[in-house]
Structure formats: structure tokens, C-alpha cells
PDB file of C-alpha atoms in Angstrom:
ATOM      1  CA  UNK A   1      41.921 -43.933 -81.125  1.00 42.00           C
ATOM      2  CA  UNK A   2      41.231 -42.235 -83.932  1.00 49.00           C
ATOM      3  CA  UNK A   3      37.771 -43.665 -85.153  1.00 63.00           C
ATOM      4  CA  UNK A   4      35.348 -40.472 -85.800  1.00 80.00           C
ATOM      5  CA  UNK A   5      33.164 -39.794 -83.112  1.00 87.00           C
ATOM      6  CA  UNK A   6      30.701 -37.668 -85.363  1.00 89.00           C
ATOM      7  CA  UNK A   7      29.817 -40.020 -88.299  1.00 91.00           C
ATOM      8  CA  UNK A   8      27.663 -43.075 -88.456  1.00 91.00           C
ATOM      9  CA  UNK A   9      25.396 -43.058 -85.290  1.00 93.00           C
ATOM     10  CA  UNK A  10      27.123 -40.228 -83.797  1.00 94.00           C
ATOM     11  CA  UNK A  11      26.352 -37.747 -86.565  1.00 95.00           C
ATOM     12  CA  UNK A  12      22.387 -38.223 -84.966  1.00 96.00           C
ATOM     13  CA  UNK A  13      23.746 -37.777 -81.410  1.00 96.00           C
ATOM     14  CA  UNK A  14      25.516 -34.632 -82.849  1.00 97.00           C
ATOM     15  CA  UNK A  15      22.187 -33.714 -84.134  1.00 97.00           C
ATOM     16  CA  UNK A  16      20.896 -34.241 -81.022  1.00 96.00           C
ATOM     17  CA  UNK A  17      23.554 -32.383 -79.073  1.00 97.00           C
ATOM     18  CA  UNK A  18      23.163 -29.835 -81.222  1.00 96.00           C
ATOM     19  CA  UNK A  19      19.743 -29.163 -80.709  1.00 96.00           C
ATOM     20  CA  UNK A  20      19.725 -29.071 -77.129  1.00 95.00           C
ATOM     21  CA  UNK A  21      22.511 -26.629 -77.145  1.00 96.00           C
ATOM     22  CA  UNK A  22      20.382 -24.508 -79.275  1.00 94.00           C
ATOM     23  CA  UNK A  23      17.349 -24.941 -77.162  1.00 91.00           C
ATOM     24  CA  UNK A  24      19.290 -24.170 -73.657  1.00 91.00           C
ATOM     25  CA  UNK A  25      21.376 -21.740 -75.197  1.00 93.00           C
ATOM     26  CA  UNK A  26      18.218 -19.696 -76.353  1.00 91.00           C
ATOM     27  CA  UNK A  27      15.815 -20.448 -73.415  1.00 88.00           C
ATOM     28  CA  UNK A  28      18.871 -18.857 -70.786  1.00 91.00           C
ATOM     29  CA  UNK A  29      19.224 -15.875 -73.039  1.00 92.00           C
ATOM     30  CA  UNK A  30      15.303 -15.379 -72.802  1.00 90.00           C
ATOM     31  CA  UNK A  31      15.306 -15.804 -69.456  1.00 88.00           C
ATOM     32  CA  UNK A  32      18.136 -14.038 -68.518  1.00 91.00           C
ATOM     33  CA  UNK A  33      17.416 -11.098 -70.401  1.00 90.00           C
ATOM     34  CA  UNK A  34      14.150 -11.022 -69.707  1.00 88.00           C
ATOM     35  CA  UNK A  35      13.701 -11.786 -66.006  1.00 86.00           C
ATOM     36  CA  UNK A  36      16.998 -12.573 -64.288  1.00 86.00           C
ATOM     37  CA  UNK A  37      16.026 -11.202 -60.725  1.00 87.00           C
ATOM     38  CA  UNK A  38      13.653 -13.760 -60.583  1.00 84.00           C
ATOM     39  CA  UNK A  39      14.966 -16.826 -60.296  1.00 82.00           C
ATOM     40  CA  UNK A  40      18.695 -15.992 -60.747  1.00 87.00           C
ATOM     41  CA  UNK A  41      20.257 -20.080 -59.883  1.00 85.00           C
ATOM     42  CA  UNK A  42      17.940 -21.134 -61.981  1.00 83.00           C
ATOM     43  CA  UNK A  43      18.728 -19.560 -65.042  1.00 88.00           C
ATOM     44  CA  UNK A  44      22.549 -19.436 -64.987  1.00 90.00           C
ATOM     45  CA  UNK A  45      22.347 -23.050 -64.873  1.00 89.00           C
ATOM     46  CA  UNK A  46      19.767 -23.116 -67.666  1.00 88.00           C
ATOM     47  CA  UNK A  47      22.866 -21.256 -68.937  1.00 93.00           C
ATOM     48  CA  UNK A  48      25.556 -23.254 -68.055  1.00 95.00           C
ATOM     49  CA  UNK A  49      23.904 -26.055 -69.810  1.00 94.00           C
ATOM     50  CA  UNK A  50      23.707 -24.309 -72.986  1.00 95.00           C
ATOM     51  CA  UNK A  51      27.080 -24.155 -72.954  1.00 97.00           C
ATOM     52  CA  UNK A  52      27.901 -27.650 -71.788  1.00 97.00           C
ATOM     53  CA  UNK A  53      25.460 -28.639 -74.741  1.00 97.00           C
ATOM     54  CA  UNK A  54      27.562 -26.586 -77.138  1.00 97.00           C
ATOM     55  CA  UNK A  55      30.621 -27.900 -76.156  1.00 97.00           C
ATOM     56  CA  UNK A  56      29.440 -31.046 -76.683  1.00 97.00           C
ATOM     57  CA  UNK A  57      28.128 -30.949 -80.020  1.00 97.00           C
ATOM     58  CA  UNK A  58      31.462 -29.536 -81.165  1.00 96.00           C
ATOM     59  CA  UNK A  59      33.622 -32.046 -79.729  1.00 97.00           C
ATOM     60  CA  UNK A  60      31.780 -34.972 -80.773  1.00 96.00           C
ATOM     61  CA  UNK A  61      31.483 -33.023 -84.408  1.00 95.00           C
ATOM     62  CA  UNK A  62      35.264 -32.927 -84.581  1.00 94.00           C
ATOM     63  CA  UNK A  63      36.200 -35.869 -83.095  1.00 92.00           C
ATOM     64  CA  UNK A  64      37.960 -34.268 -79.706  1.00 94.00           C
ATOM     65  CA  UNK A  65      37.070 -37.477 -77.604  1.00 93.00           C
ATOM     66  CA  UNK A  66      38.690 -36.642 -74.360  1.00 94.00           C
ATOM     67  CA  UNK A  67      36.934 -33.065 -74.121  1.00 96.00           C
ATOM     68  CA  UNK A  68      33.951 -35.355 -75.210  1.00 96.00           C
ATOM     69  CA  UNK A  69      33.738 -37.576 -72.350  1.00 96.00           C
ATOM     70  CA  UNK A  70      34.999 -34.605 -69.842  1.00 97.00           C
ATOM     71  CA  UNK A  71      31.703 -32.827 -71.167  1.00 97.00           C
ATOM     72  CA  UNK A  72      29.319 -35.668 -71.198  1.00 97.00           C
ATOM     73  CA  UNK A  73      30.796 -36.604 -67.571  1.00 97.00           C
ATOM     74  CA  UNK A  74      30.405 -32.831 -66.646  1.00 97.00           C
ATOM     75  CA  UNK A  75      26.607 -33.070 -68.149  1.00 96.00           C
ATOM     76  CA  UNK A  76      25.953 -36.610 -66.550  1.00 97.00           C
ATOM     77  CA  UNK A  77      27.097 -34.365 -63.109  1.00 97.00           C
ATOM     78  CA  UNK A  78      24.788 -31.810 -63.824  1.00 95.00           C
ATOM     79  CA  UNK A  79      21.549 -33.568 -64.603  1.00 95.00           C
ATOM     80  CA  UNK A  80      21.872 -35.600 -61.323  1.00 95.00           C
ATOM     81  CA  UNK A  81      22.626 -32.731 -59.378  1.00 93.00           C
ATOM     82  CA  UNK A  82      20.360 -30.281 -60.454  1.00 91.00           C
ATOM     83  CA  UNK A  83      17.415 -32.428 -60.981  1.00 92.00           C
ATOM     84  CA  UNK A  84      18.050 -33.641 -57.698  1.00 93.00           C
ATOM     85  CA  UNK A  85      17.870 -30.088 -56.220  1.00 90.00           C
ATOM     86  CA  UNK A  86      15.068 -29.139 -58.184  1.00 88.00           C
ATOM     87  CA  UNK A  87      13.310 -32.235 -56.529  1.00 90.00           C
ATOM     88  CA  UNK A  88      14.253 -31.580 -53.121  1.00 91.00           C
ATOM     89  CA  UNK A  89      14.308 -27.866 -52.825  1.00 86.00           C
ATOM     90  CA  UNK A  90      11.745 -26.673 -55.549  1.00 84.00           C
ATOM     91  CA  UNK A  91      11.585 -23.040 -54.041  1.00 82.00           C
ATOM     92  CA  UNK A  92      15.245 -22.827 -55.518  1.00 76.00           C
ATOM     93  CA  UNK A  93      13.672 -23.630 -59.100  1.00 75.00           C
ATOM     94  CA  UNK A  94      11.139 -21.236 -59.113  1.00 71.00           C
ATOM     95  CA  UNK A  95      11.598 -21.349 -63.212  1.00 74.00           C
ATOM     96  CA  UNK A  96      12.392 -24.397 -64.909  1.00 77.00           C
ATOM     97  CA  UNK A  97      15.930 -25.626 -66.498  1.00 83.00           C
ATOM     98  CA  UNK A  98      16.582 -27.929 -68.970  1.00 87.00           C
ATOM     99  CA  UNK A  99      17.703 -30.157 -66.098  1.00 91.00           C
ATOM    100  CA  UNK A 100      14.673 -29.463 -63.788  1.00 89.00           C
ATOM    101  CA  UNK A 101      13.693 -33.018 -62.830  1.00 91.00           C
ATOM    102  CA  UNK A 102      15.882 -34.696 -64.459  1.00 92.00           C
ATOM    103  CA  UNK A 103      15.063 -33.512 -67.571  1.00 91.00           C
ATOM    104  CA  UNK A 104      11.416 -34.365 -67.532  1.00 90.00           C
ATOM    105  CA  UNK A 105      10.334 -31.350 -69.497  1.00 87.00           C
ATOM    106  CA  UNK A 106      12.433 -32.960 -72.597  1.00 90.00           C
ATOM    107  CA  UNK A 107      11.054 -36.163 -72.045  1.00 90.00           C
ATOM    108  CA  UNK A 108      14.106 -37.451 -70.041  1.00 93.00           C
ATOM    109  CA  UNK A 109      16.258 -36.896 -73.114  1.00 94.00           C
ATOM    110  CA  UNK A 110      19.179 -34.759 -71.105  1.00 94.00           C
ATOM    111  CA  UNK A 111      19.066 -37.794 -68.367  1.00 96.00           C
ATOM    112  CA  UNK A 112      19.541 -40.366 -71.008  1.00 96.00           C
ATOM    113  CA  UNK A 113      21.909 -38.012 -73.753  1.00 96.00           C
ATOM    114  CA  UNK A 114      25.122 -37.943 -71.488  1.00 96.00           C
ATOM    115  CA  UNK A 115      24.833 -41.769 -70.564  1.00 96.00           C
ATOM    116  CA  UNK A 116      24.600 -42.610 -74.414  1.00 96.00           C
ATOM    117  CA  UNK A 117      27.406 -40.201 -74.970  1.00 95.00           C
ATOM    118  CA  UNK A 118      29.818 -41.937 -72.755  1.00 95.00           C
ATOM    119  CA  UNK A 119      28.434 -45.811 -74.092  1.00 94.00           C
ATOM    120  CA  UNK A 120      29.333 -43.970 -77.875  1.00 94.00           C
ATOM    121  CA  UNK A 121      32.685 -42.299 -76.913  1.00 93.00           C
ATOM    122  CA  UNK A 122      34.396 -45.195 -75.104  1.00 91.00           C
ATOM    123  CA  UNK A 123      32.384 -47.805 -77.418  1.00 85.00           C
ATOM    124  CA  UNK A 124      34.691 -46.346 -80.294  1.00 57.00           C
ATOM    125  CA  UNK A 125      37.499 -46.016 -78.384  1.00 58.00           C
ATOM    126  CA  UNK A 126      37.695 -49.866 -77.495  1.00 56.00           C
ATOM    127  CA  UNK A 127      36.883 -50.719 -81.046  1.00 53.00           C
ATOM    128  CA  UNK A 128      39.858 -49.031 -82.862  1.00 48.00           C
TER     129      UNK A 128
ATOM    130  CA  UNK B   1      -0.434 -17.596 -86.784  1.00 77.00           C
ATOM    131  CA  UNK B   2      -3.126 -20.107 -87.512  1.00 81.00           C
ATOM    132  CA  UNK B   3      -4.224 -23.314 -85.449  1.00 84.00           C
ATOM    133  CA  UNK B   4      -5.514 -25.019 -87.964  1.00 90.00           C
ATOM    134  CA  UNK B   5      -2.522 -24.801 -90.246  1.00 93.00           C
ATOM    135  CA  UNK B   6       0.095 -25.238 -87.021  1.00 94.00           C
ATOM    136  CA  UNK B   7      -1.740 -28.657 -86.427  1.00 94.00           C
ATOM    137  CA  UNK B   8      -1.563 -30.051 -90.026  1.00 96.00           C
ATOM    138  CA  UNK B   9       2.370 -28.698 -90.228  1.00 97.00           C
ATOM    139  CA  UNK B  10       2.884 -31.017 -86.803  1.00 97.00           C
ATOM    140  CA  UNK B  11       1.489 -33.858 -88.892  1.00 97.00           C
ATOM    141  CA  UNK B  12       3.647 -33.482 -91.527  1.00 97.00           C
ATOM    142  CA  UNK B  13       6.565 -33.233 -89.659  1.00 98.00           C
ATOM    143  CA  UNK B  14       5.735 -36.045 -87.794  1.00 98.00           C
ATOM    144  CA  UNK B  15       5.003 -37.891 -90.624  1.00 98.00           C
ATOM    145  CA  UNK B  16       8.371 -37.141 -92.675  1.00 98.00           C
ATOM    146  CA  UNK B  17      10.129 -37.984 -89.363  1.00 98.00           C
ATOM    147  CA  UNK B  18       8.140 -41.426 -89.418  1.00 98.00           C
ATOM    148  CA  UNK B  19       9.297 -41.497 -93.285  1.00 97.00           C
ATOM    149  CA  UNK B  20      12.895 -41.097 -92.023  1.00 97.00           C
ATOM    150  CA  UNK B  21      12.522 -43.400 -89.239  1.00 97.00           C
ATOM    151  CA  UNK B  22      11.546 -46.143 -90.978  1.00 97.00           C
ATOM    152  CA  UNK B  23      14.165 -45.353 -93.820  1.00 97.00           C
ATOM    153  CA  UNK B  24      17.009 -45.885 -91.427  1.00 96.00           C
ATOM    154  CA  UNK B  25      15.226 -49.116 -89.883  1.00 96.00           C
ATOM    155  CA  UNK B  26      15.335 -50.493 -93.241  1.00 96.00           C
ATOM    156  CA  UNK B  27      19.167 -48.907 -93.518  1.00 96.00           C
ATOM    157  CA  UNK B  28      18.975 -47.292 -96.678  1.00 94.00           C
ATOM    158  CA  UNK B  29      20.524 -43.258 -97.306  1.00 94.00           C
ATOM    159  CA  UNK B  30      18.625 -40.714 -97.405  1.00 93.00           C
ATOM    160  CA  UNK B  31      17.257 -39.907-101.287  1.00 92.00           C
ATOM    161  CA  UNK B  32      15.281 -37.410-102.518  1.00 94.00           C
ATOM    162  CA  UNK B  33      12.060 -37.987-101.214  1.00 95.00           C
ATOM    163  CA  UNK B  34      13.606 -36.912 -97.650  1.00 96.00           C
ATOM    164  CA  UNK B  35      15.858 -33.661 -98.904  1.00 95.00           C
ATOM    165  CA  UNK B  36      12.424 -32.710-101.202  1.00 97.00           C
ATOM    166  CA  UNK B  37       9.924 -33.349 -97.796  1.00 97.00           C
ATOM    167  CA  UNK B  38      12.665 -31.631 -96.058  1.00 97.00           C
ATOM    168  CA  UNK B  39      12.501 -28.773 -98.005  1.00 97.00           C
ATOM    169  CA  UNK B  40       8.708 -28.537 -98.046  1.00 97.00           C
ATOM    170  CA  UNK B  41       8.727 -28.481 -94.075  1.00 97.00           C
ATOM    171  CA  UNK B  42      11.361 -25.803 -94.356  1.00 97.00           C
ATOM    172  CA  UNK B  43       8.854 -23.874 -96.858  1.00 97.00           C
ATOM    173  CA  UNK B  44       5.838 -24.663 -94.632  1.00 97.00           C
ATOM    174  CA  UNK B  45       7.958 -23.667 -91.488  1.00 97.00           C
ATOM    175  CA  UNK B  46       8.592 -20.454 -92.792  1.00 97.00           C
ATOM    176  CA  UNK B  47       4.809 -19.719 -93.902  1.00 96.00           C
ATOM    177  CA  UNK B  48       3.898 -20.411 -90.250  1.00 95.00           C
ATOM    178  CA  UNK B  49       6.923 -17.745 -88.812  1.00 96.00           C
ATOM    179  CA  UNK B  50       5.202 -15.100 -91.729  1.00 95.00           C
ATOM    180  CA  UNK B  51       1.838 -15.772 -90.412  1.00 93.00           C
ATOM    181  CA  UNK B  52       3.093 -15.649 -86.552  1.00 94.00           C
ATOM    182  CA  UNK B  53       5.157 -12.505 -87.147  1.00 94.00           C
ATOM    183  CA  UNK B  54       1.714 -10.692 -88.614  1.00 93.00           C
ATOM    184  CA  UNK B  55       0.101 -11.493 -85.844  1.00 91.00           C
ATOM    185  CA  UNK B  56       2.596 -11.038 -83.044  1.00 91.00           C
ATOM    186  CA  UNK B  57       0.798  -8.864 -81.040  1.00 89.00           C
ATOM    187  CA  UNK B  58      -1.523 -11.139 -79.965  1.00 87.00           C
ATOM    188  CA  UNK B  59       1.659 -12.758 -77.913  1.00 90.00           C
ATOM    189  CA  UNK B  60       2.553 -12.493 -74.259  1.00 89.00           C
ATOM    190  CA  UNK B  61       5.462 -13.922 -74.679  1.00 88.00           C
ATOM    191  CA  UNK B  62       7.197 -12.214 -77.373  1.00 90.00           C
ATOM    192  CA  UNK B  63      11.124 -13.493 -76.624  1.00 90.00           C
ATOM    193  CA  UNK B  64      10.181 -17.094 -76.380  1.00 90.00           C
ATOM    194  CA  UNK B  65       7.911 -16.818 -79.080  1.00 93.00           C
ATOM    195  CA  UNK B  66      10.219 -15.325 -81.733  1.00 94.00           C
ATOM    196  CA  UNK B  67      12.906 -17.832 -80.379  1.00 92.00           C
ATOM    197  CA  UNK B  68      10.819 -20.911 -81.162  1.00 93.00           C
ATOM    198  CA  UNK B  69       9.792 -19.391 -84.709  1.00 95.00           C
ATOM    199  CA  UNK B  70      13.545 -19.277 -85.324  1.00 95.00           C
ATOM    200  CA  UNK B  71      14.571 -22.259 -83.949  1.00 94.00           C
ATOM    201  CA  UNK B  72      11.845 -24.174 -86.185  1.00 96.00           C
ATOM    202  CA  UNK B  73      13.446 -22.383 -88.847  1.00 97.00           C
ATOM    203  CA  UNK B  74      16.687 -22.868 -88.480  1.00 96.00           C
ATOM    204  CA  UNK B  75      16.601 -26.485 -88.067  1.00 97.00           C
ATOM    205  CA  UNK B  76      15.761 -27.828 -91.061  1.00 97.00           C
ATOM    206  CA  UNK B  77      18.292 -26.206 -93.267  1.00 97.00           C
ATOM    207  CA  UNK B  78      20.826 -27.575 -90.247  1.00 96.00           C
ATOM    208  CA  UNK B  79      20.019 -30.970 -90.762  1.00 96.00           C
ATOM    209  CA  UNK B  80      19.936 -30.723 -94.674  1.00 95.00           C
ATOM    210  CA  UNK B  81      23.441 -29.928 -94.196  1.00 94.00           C
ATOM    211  CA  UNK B  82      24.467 -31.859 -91.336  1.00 94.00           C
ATOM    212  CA  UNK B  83      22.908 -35.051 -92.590  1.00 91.00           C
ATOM    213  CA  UNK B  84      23.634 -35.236 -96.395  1.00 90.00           C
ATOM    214  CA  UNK B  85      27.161 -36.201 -95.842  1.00 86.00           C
ATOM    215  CA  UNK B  86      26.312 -39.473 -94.194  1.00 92.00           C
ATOM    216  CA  UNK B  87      25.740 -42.034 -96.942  1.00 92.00           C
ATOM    217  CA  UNK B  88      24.364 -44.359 -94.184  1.00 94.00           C
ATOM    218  CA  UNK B  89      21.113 -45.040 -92.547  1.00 95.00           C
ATOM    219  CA  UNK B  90      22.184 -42.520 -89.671  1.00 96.00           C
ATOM    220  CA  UNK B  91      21.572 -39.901 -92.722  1.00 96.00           C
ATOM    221  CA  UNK B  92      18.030 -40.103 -92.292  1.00 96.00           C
ATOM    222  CA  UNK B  93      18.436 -40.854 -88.506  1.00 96.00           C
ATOM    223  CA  UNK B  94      19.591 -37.068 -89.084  1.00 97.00           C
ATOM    224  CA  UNK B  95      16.113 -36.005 -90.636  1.00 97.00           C
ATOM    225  CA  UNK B  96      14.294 -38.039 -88.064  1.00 97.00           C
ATOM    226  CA  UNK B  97      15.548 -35.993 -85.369  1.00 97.00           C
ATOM    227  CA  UNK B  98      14.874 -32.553 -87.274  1.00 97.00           C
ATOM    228  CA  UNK B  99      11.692 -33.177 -87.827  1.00 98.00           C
ATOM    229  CA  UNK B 100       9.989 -34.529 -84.737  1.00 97.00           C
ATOM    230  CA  UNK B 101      12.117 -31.298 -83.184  1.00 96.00           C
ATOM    231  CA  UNK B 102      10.133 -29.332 -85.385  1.00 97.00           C
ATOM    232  CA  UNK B 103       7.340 -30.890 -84.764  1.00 97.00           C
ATOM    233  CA  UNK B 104       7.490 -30.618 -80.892  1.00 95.00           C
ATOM    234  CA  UNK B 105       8.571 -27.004 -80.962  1.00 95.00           C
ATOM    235  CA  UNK B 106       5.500 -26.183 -83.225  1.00 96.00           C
ATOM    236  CA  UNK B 107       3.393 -27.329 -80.758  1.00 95.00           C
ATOM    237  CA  UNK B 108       5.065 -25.350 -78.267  1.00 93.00           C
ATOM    238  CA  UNK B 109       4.417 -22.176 -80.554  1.00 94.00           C
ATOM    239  CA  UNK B 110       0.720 -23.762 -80.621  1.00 93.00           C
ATOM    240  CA  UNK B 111       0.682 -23.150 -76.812  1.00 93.00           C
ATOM    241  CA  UNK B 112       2.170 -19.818 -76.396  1.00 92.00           C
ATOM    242  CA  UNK B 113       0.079 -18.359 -78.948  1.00 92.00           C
ATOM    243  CA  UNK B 114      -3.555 -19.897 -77.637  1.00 91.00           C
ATOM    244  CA  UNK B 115      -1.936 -18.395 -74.343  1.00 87.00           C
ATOM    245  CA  UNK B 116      -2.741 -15.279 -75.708  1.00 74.00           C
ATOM    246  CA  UNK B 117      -1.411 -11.816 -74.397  1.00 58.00           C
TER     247      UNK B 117
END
């Protein structure tokens, strides 16, 4: 149980993770700061995200698996639901998220992160 | 900021990231070659932000702008220090990661700047 989950291939997801927290993180502060009126759903889950993301890369850094998989689950939740929205009801979007279309602005990487995250996380868990 | 230089910085990012890439495939840590092409992205990243910051007015937009600049700048240093403790091929996996980010973003910078104000 108590196999790191932020060396060997996880210290690249971390990377990863980390990244994207950095990236949503700084786009809602942008966005928010700069033009919040506009497209206010949209940007407080661009925010929302960010924090997800940082969450994330924390956990897996230090090996808190449960809050790992809650987070990845919670991000997994997100992606679906928001690029679903975004899909159906684009006039809600007006600006996009990190999860806009499932993530198609990062090349799919947010639809695929949380589903790797989970195969990592309970990969290890089995193993030890 | 300058095209010309932008575009060659994207292809050496990309091509240290290939470096690191194939590095891992053949699952060997990450030596020096990687930490010294590491540092010369972090070098070259940071001539682009000087160059960008001079010319800043030229910008629309300024928030995003300054963000990427020190995201690109922040990232390489990151991985230095996030990677280097992992004696495995995921060390380089690390750099891989790093520098097609950097990479990507400059192009982003690419855009917002030919956007123009």
C-alpha cells in the first residue's frame, strides 16, 4: 500500500500534472482578472480545474493515494461533464476551459490524464 | 520578441525533447548531455522573455502574454529539479515532457505576438 506513487513512471505523470495545474491555474487568473463578467461559468471552472490539477500533482508527489484517486475521479467527472456542456450548450462557453471539448485545445491530454491516473494509482496499489 | 529566433528555439526544444525521448526508449538516466541542453533551453528561454519584454508593447494581450513568458521560464528549472532524482529512464521521460511544453507554449507566444496589438 505503500509503493510511491511519484517515482518511476509517475514522477512524468507528476510532471505532467504539474504542468497543467500551472497552465489552468494561470489561464483562470488571466481570465478572471481580466474579464470575469464575460463568461463568468466558464472561467471558475477554468478555475476549479487549476485547482483540481494542483491537488493532483501534490498527492501523487507525496504519495497520498486515496486523495489521488478522489482527485483523478473528481477530474475524470469534470472533463466529461464540462466538455459535454461545452458541446451541447456552447453559448455557456463563450471562452474556452481547459476542459472545453474534452480537452481538445490540449490535444485530449486532460481526457486521457485522469484515466491514466486511476490505471497508475490502483496499478500500484494491486502490486504491493 | 523575434520570429525568427522563436522558431529555431521551438526546434531545439523539440529536438532535446526527441533527445530525451529516445533516451528513455533506450532506458538509460538522464546524463549530462540532457541537464547541459536543459540548461541551454533555459538560457535561450530567457533571451526570448528579454527580447519579448522590450518589445511588449506591441502586445494585445499583455496578461497572457507575460504568463506564457513565465511559464516557459519556469519550467525548465522545474524539471531540472523534479527529474534529477530519478535514476531511471522516467528521468528523462521528465525532460521530455519539459521540453515539448516549452516548445508548444513558445509557439503560443509566436501567436499572440504576430496577433499584434
Amino acid at each position: 500500500m505503500s509503493a510511491p506513487s511519484g517515482t518511476g513512471p509517475g514522477r512524468v505523470l507528476v510532471a505532467v500534472y504539474g504542468i497543467f495545474a500551472l497552465a489552468a491555474t494561470s489561464r483562470a487568473a488571466v481570465q478572471i482578472a481580466t474579464r470575469f463578467a464575460e463568461a463568468p461559468l466558464a472561467y471558475a471552472l477554468s478555475a476549479f480545474a487549476g485547482v483540481v490539477y494542483i491537488v493532483l500533482t501534490v498527492a501523487l508527489a507525496r504519495g497520498a493515494r486515496r486523495l489521488a484517486v478522489a482527485a483523478c475521479l473528481v477530474e475524470l467527472a469534470g472533463v466529461l461533464v464540462v466538455g459535454t456542456l461545452s458541446l451541447a450548450d456552447p453559448a455557456a462557453f463563450p471562452d474556452e476551459t481547459v476542459w472545453s471539448g474534452y480537452g481538445s485545445g490540449y490535444l485530449f491530454v486532460p481526457l486521457v490524464l485522469p484515466v491514466v491516473g486511476l490505471l497508475w494509482l490502483l496499478r500500484g496499489v494491486r502490486r504491493s | 520578441m523575434n520570429g525568427a529566433y522563436s522558431g529555431w528555439l521551438i526546434g531545439a526544444a523539440l529536438l532535446l525533447a526527441l533527445a530525451a525521448v529516445v533516451t528513455a526508449v533506450r532506458d538509460r538516466p538522464m546524463g549530462p548531455v540532457l541537464l547541459a541542453g536543459l540548461g541551454l533551453l533555459e538560457l535561450a528561454v530567457l533571451a526570448q522573455a528579454g527580447l519579448a519584454l522590450a518589445g511588449l508593447g506591441h502586445v494585445a494581450e499583455k496578461a497572457t502574454f507575460i504568463g506564457y513568458l513565465a511559464g516557459t521560464a519556469v519550467i525548465p528549472p522545474a524539471a531540472m529539479w523534479w527529474g534529477r532524482a530519478e535514476r531511471t529512464r522516467w528521468g528523462p521521460g521528465v525532460i521530455a515532457v519539459a521540453a515539448f511544453t516549452v516548445a508548444v507554449m513558445t509557439g503560443r507566444l509566436l501567436q499572440i505576438w504576430n496577433a499584434g496589438a
